[in-house]
Coordinates of C-alpha atoms in Angstrom, one line a residue:
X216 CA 143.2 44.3 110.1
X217 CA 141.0 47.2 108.3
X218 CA 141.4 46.9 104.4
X219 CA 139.7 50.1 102.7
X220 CA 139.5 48.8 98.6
X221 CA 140.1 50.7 96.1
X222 CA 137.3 52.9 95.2
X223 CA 135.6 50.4 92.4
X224 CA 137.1 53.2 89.5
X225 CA 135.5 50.5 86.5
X226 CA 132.0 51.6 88.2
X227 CA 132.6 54.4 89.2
X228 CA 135.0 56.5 87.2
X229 CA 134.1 55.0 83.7
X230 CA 130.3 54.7 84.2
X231 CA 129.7 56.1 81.2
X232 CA 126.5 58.3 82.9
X233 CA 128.8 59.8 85.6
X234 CA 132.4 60.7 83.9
X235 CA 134.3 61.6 87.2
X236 CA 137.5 60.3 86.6
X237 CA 139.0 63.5 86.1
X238 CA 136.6 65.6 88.4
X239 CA 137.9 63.2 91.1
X240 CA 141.4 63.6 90.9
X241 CA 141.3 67.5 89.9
X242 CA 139.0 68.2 93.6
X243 CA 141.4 65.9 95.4
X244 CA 144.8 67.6 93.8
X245 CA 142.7 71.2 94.6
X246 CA 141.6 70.2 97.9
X247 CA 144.4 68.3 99.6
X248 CA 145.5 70.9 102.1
X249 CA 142.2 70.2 103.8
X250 CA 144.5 67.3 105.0
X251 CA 147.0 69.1 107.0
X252 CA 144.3 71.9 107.7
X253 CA 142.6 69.6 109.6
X254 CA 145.4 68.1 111.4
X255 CA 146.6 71.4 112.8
X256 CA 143.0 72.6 113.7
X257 CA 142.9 71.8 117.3
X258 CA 140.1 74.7 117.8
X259 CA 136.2 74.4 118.4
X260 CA 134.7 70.9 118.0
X261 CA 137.7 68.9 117.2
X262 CA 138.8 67.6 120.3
X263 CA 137.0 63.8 119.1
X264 CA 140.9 63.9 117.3
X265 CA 142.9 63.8 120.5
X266 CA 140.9 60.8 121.7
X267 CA 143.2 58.1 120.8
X268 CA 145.8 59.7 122.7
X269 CA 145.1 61.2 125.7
X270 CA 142.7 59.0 127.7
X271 CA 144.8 56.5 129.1
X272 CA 143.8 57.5 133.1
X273 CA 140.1 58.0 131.8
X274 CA 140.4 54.3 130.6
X275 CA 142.2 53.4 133.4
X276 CA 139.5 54.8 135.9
X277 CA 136.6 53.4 133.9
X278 CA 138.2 49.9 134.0
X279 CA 138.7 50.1 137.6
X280 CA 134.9 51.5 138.2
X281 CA 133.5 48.4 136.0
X282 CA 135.7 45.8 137.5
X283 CA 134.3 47.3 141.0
X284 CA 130.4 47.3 139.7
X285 CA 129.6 44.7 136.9
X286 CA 128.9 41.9 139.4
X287 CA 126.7 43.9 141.3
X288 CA 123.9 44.3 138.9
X289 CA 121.8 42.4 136.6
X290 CA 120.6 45.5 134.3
X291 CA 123.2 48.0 132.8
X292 CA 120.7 50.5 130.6
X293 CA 122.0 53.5 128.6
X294 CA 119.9 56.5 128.9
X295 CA 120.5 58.5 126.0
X296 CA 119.5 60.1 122.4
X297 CA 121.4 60.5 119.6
X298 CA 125.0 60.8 120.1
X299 CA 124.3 59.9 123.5
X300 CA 123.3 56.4 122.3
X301 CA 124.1 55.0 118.9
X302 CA 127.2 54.4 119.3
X303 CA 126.4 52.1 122.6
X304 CA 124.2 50.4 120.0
X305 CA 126.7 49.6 117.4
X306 CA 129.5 48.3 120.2
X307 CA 126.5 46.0 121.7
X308 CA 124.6 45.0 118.4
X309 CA 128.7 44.4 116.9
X310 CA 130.3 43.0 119.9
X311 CA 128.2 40.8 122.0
X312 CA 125.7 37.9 121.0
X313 CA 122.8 38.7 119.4
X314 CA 120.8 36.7 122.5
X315 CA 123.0 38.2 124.8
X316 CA 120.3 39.0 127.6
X317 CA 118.2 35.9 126.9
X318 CA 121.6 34.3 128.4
X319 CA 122.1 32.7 132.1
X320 CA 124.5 35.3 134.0
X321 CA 127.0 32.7 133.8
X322 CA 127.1 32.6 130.1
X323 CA 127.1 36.1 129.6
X324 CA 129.2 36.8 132.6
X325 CA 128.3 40.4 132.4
X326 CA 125.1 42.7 133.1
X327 CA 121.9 42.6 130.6
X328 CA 122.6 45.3 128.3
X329 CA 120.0 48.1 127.0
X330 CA 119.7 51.7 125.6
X331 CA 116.8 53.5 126.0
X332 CA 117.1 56.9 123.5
X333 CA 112.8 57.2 123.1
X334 CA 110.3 57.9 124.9
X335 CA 107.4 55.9 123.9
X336 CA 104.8 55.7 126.8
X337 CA 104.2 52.0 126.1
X338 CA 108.2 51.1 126.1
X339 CA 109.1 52.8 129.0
X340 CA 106.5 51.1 131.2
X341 CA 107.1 47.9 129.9
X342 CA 111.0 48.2 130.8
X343 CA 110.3 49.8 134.2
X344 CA 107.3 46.4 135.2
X345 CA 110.4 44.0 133.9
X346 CA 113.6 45.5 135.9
X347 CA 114.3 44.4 139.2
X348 CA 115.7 48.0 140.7
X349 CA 117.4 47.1 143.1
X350 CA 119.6 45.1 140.8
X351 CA 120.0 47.6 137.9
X352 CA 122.7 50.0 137.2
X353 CA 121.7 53.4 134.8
X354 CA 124.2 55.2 132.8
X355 CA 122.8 59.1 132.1
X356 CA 124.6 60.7 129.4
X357 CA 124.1 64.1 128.6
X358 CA 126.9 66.9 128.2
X359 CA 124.6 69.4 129.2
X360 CA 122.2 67.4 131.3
X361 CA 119.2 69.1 129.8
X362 CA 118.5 66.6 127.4
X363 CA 114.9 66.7 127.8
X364 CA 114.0 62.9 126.9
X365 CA 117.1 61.5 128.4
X366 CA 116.2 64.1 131.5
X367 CA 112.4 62.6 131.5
X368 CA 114.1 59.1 131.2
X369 CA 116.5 59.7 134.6
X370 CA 113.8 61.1 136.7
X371 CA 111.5 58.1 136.1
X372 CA 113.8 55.7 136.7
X373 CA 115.4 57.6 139.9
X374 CA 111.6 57.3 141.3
X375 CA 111.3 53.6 140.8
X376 CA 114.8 52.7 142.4
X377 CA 114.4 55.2 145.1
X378 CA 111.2 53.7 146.0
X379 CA 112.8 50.1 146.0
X380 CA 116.2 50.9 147.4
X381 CA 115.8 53.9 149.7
X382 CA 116.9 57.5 149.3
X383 CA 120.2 56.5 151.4
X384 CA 121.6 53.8 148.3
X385 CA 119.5 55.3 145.0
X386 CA 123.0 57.3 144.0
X387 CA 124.5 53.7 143.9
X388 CA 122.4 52.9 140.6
X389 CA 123.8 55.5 139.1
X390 CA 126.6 56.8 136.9
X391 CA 126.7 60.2 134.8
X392 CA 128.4 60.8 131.5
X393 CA 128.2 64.4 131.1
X394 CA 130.1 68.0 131.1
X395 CA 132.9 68.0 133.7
X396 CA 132.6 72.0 134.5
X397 CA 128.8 72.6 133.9
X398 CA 124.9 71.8 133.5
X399 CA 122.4 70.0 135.7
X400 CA 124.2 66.5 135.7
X401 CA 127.5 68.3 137.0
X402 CA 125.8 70.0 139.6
X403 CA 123.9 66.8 140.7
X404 CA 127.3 64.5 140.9
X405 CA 128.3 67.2 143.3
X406 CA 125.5 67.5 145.2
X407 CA 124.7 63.9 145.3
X408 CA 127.9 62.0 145.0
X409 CA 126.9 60.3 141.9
X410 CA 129.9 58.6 139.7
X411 CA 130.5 60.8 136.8
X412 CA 132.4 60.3 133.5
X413 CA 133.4 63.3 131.3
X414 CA 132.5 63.7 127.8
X415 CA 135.6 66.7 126.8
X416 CA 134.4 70.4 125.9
X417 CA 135.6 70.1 122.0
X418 CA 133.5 66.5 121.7
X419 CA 130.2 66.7 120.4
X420 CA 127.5 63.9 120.7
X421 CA 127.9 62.2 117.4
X422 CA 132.0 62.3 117.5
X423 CA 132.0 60.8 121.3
X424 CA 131.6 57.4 120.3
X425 CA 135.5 56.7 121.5
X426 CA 135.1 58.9 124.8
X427 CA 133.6 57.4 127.9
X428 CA 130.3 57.4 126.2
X429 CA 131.0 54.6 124.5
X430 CA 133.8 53.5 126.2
X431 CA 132.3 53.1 129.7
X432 CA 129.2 50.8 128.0
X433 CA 132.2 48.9 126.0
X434 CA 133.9 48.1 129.4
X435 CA 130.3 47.4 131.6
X436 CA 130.2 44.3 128.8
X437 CA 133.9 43.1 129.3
X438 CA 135.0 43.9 125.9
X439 CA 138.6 45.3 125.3
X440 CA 138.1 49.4 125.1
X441 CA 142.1 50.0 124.6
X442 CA 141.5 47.7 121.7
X443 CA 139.2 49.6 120.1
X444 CA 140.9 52.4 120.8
X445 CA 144.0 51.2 119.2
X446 CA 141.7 50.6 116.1
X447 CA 140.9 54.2 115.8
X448 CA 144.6 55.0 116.2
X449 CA 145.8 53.0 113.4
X450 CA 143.0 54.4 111.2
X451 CA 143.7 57.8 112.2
X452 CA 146.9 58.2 110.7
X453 CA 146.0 56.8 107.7
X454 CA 143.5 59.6 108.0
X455 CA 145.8 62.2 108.4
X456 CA 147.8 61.1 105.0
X457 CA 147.9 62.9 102.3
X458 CA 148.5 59.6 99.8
X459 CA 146.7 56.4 101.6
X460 CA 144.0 58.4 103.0
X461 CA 140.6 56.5 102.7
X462 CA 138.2 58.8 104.9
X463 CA 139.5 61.9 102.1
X464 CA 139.2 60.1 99.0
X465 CA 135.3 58.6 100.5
X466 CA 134.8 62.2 101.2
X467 CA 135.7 63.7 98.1
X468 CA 133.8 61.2 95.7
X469 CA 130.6 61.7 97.3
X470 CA 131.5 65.7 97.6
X471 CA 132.0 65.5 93.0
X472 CA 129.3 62.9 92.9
X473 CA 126.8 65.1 94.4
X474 CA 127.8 67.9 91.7
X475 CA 126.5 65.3 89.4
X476 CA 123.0 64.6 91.3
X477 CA 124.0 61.9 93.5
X478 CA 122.6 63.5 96.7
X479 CA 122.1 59.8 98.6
X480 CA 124.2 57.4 100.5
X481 CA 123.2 53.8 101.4
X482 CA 125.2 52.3 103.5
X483 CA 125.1 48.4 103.4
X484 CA 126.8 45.8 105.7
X485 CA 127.0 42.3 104.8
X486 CA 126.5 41.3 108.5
X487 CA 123.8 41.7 110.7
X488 CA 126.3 42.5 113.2
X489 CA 126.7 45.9 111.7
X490 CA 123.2 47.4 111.3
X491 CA 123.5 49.8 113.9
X492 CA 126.4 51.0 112.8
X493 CA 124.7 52.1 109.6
X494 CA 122.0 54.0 112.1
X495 CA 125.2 55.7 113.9
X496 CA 126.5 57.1 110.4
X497 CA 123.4 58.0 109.4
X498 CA 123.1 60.8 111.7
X499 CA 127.1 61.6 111.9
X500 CA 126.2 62.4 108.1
X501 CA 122.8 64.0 108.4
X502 CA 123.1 66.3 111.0
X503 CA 127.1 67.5 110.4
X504 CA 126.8 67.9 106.8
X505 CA 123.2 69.0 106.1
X506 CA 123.3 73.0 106.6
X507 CA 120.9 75.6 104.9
X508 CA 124.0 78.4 105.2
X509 CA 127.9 78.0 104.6
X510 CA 130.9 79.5 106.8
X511 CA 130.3 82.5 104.6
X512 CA 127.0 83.1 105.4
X513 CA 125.7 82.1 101.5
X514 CA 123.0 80.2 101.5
X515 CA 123.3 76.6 99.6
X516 CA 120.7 74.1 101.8
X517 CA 123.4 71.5 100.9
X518 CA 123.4 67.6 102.3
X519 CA 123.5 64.3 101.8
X520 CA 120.7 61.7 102.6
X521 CA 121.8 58.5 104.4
X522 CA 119.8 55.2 104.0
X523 CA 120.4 52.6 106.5
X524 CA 120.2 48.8 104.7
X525 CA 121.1 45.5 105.4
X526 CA 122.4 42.6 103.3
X527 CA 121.4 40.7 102.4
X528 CA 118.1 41.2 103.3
X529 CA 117.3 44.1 101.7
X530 CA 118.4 42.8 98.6
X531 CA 114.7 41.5 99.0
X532 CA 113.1 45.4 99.7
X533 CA 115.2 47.7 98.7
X534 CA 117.6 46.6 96.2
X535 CA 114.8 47.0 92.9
X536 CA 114.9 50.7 93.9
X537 CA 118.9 51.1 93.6
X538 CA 119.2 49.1 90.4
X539 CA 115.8 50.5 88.6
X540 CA 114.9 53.6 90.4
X541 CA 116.2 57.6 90.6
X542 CA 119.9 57.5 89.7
X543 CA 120.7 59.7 92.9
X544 CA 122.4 57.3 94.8
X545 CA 125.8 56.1 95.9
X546 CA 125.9 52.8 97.8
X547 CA 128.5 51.4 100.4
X548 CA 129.0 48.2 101.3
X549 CA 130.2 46.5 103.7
X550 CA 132.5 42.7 103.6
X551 CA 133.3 41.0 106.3
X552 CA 136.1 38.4 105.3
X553 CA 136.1 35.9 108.5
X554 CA 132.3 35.6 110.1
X555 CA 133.3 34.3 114.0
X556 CA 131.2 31.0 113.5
X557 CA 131.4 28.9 110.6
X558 CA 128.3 27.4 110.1
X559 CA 126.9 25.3 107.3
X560 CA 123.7 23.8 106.2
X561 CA 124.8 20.4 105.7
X562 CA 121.3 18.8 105.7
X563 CA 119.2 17.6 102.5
X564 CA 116.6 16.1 104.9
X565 CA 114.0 16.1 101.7
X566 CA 116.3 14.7 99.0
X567 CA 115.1 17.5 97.1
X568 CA 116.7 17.8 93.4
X569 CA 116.0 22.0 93.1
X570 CA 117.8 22.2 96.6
X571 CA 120.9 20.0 96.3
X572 CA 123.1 23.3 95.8
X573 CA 122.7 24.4 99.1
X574 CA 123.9 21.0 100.4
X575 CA 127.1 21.7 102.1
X576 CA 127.3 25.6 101.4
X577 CA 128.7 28.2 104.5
X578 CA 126.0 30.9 105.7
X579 CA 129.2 33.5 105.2
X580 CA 130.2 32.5 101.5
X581 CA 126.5 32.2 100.8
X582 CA 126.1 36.6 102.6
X583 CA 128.9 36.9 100.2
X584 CA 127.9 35.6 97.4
X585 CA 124.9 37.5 98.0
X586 CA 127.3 41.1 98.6
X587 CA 129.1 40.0 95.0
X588 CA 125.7 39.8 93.3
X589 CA 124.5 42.9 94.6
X590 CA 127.8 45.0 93.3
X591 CA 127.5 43.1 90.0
X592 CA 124.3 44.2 89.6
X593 CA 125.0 47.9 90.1
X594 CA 128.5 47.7 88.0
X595 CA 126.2 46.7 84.8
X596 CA 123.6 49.2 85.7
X597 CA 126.4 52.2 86.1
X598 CA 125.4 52.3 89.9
X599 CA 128.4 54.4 91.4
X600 CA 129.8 52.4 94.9
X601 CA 132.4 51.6 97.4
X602 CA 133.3 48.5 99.4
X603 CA 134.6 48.8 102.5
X604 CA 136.5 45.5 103.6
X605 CA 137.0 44.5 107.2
X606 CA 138.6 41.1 108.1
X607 CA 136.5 40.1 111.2
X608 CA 134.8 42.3 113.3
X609 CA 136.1 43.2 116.8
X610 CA 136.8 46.0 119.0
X611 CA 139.4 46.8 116.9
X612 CA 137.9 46.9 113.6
X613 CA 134.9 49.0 114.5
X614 CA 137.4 51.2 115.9
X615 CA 138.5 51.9 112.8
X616 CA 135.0 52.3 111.5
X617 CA 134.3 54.7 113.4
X618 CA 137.2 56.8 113.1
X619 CA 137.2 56.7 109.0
X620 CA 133.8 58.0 109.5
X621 CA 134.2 60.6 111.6
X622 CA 137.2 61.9 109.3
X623 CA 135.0 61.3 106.4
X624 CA 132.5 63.3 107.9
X625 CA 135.4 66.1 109.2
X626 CA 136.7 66.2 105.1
X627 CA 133.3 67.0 103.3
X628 CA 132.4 69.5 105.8
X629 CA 135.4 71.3 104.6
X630 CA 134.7 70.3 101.3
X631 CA 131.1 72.0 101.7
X632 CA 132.7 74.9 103.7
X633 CA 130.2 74.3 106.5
X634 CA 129.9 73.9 110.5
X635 CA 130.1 70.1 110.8
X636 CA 129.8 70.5 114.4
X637 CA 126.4 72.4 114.9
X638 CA 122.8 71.2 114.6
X639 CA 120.9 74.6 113.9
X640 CA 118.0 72.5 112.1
X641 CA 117.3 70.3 115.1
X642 CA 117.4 73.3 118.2
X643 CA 114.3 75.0 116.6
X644 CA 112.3 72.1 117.3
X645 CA 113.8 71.6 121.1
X646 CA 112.6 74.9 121.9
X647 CA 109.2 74.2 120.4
X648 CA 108.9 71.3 122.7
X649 CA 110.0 73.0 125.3
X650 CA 107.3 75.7 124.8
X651 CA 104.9 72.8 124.8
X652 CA 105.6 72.0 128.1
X653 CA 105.2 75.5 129.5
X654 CA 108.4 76.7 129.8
X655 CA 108.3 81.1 129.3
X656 CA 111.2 81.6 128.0
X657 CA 110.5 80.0 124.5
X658 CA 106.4 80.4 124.5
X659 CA 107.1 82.8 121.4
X660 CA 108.2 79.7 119.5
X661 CA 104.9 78.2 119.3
X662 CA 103.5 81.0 117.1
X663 CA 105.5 80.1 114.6
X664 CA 103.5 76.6 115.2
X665 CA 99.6 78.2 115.7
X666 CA 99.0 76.1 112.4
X667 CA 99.9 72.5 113.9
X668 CA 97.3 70.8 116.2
X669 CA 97.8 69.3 119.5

């Protein structure tokens, strides 16, 4: 079950430094044909809506390849950047044990799991002198296969297992996630033979969490993909309400909250189980919404910032800043009603008189005492927030994370009138790099760079 709560309005609407009450319901009475808009819209990048319901044989297929590989291999590593690997992070980091490769095969019944999405020198040797080849299984994904860290990842691991396994089994170790018509991974699966798994034309990186490129890593570590897919399903139609419609009504209070200087978004989970999902939104948020020109060519450099935190431990690093500092922030956090151990600290092994209230006392009601603090210290401080409320976390919750977000994201890019889809900022700097590395084509990028040294 996926509870969204109300939108705290004693914080938020009545903070006497924001006064939004009205602002809020006059933008979401204005703006609510975005609603069926967006439903309609099945052009350009919005395929990532259509993948709740038409994947059955790509689940299928992926089940069926997974069931035929897992035992195989001792290593299952995601090669990946961005889009391409986040959201493998937040299914692992949310879904599986926290030691989950310091387990005995038998315990974890399923490969060790790992994304790679830098390219750090020192990291990649150390993972390639620590893998045994022969029994490790890579997952490339890239729609266009050009990727050119995930590209410089695949061809240094292809070496190493070809050189262990021979040139006659190396296609074995791997399987693509890429374009099914085009680019270099395409061409390779043809030429090569290699397994490949389709990321659809209308999906970009950061909506394909619920495609293969998250599915296929879901499966690999035996969790229950039509689960989480049903999760997104469920959420998606309350997305596409126009009355219970969380992922609008998130979207348009941060959309009037920004009119009033709040230009920041923290995102919070009370569970350590969710930090990487607060590393996934951060760039579904930074990279859809952040856009120097709108659809009508005006330039308005609008955006939101996303901070990833944790509680509670940033209550002890970050927390002074939220309560004391700038008042540009909204912060969302994160409940999780029903942690999956229930563990207590039932020991007083000193006898100690300044201690004897933890005696007894659950880790979860303790995070969540911790969460209750933290909101009742923002609520007297005017802080504007939300709380989002999950009951436990499994596939199908995060499914439902996911989706809100990517509808969240979807609504304030209409809000904004931008392209939520493109990435203009980031493609100047791919070409730089690839100047750096000698290829003709974009050498006229680096005069634009003559200033920056080596």
């Amino acid at each position: 079950m996926f509870n969204f709560l109300k939108l705290n309005l004693d914080c938020v609407y009545h903070n006497s430094k924001l006064h939004i009450e009205d602002l809020f319901e006059d933008t979401r009475r204005e703006k609510i044909g975005i609603i069926q808009s967006l439903k309609d819209n099945v052009s350009h990048m919005l395929e990532w809506q259509n993948l709740t319901s038409n994947q059955e044989d790509v689940v299928r297929e992926i089940e069926d390849y997974c069931n035929s590989v897992r035992d195989r291999f001792e290593y299952f590593i995601v090669l990946g950047v961005g889009g391409s690997a986040l959201g493998a992070k937040v299914i692992f980091n949310s879904l599986c044990s926290s030691v989950h490769n310091m387990l005995s095969k038998e315990e974890r019944k399923v490969p060790k799991f790992f994304v790679l999405d830098n390219i750090d020198p020192v990291e990649i040797d150390e993972y390639l002198s620590v893998i045994e080849p022969e029994k490790t299984l890579i997952n490339v994904v890239s729609k266009s296969g050009t990727t050119t860290e995930t590209m410089m990842h695949f061809l240094t691991f292809y070496e190493k297992i070809k050189k262990c396994v021979g040139e006659k089994n190396v296609n074995e170790h791997f399987v693509f996630i890429t374009d099914k018509k085009q680019g270099i991974l395409h061409e390779l699966e043809i030429s090569e033979n290699i397994k490949s798994f389709y990321i659809p034309a209308g999906v970009g990186g950061r909506f394909s969490v619920l495609s293969p490129v998250g599915l296929l890593p879901a499966c690999m570590l035996g969790l229950d993909i039509n689960k989480l897919i049903d999760g997104a399903r469920q959420m998606q139609i309350r997305c596409q309400s126009e009355k219970d419609n969380p992922a609008f009504d998130k979207a348009v209070l941060e959309y009037i909250l920004n009119k009033k200087g709040v230009n920041i978004v923290v995102t919070i989970p009370y569970s350590s189980k969710l930090k990487e999902f607060s590393y996934w939104y951060a760039q579904i948020l930074a990279e859809s919404i952040a856009k120097e020109i709108d659809r009508n060519g005006n330039k308005i450099n609008c955006g939101l910032t996303p901070v990833s935190a944790l509680g509670a431990t940033d209550q002890h690093s970050q927390l002074q800043l939220y309560m004391e500092g700038p008042e540009d922030k909204l912060i969302v956090c994160v409940k999780v009603n029903q942690f999956s151990k229930n563990l207590q600290c039932s020991s007083d092994a000193f006898n100690l008189k300044e201690l004897q209230h933890l005696k007894n006392v659950e880790f979860g009601k303790l995070i969540n005492a911790e969460r209750k603090s933290t909101l009742c210290g923002l609520a007297n401080r005017g802080v504007p927030y939300i709380e989002i409320e999950i009951e436990k976390i499994d596939e199908f919750a995060l499914g439902q994370l996911f989706m809100l977000s990517m509808y969240e994201i979807a609504y304030l890019g209409e809000l904004y009138n931008v392209d939520a889809y493109n990435q203009p900022g980031v493609e100047f700097g791919k070409k730089v790099t690839l100047a750096a590395l000698g290829v003709d084509k974009y050498k006229d990028y680096l005069n634009a760079c003559s200033f920056v040294s080596d």
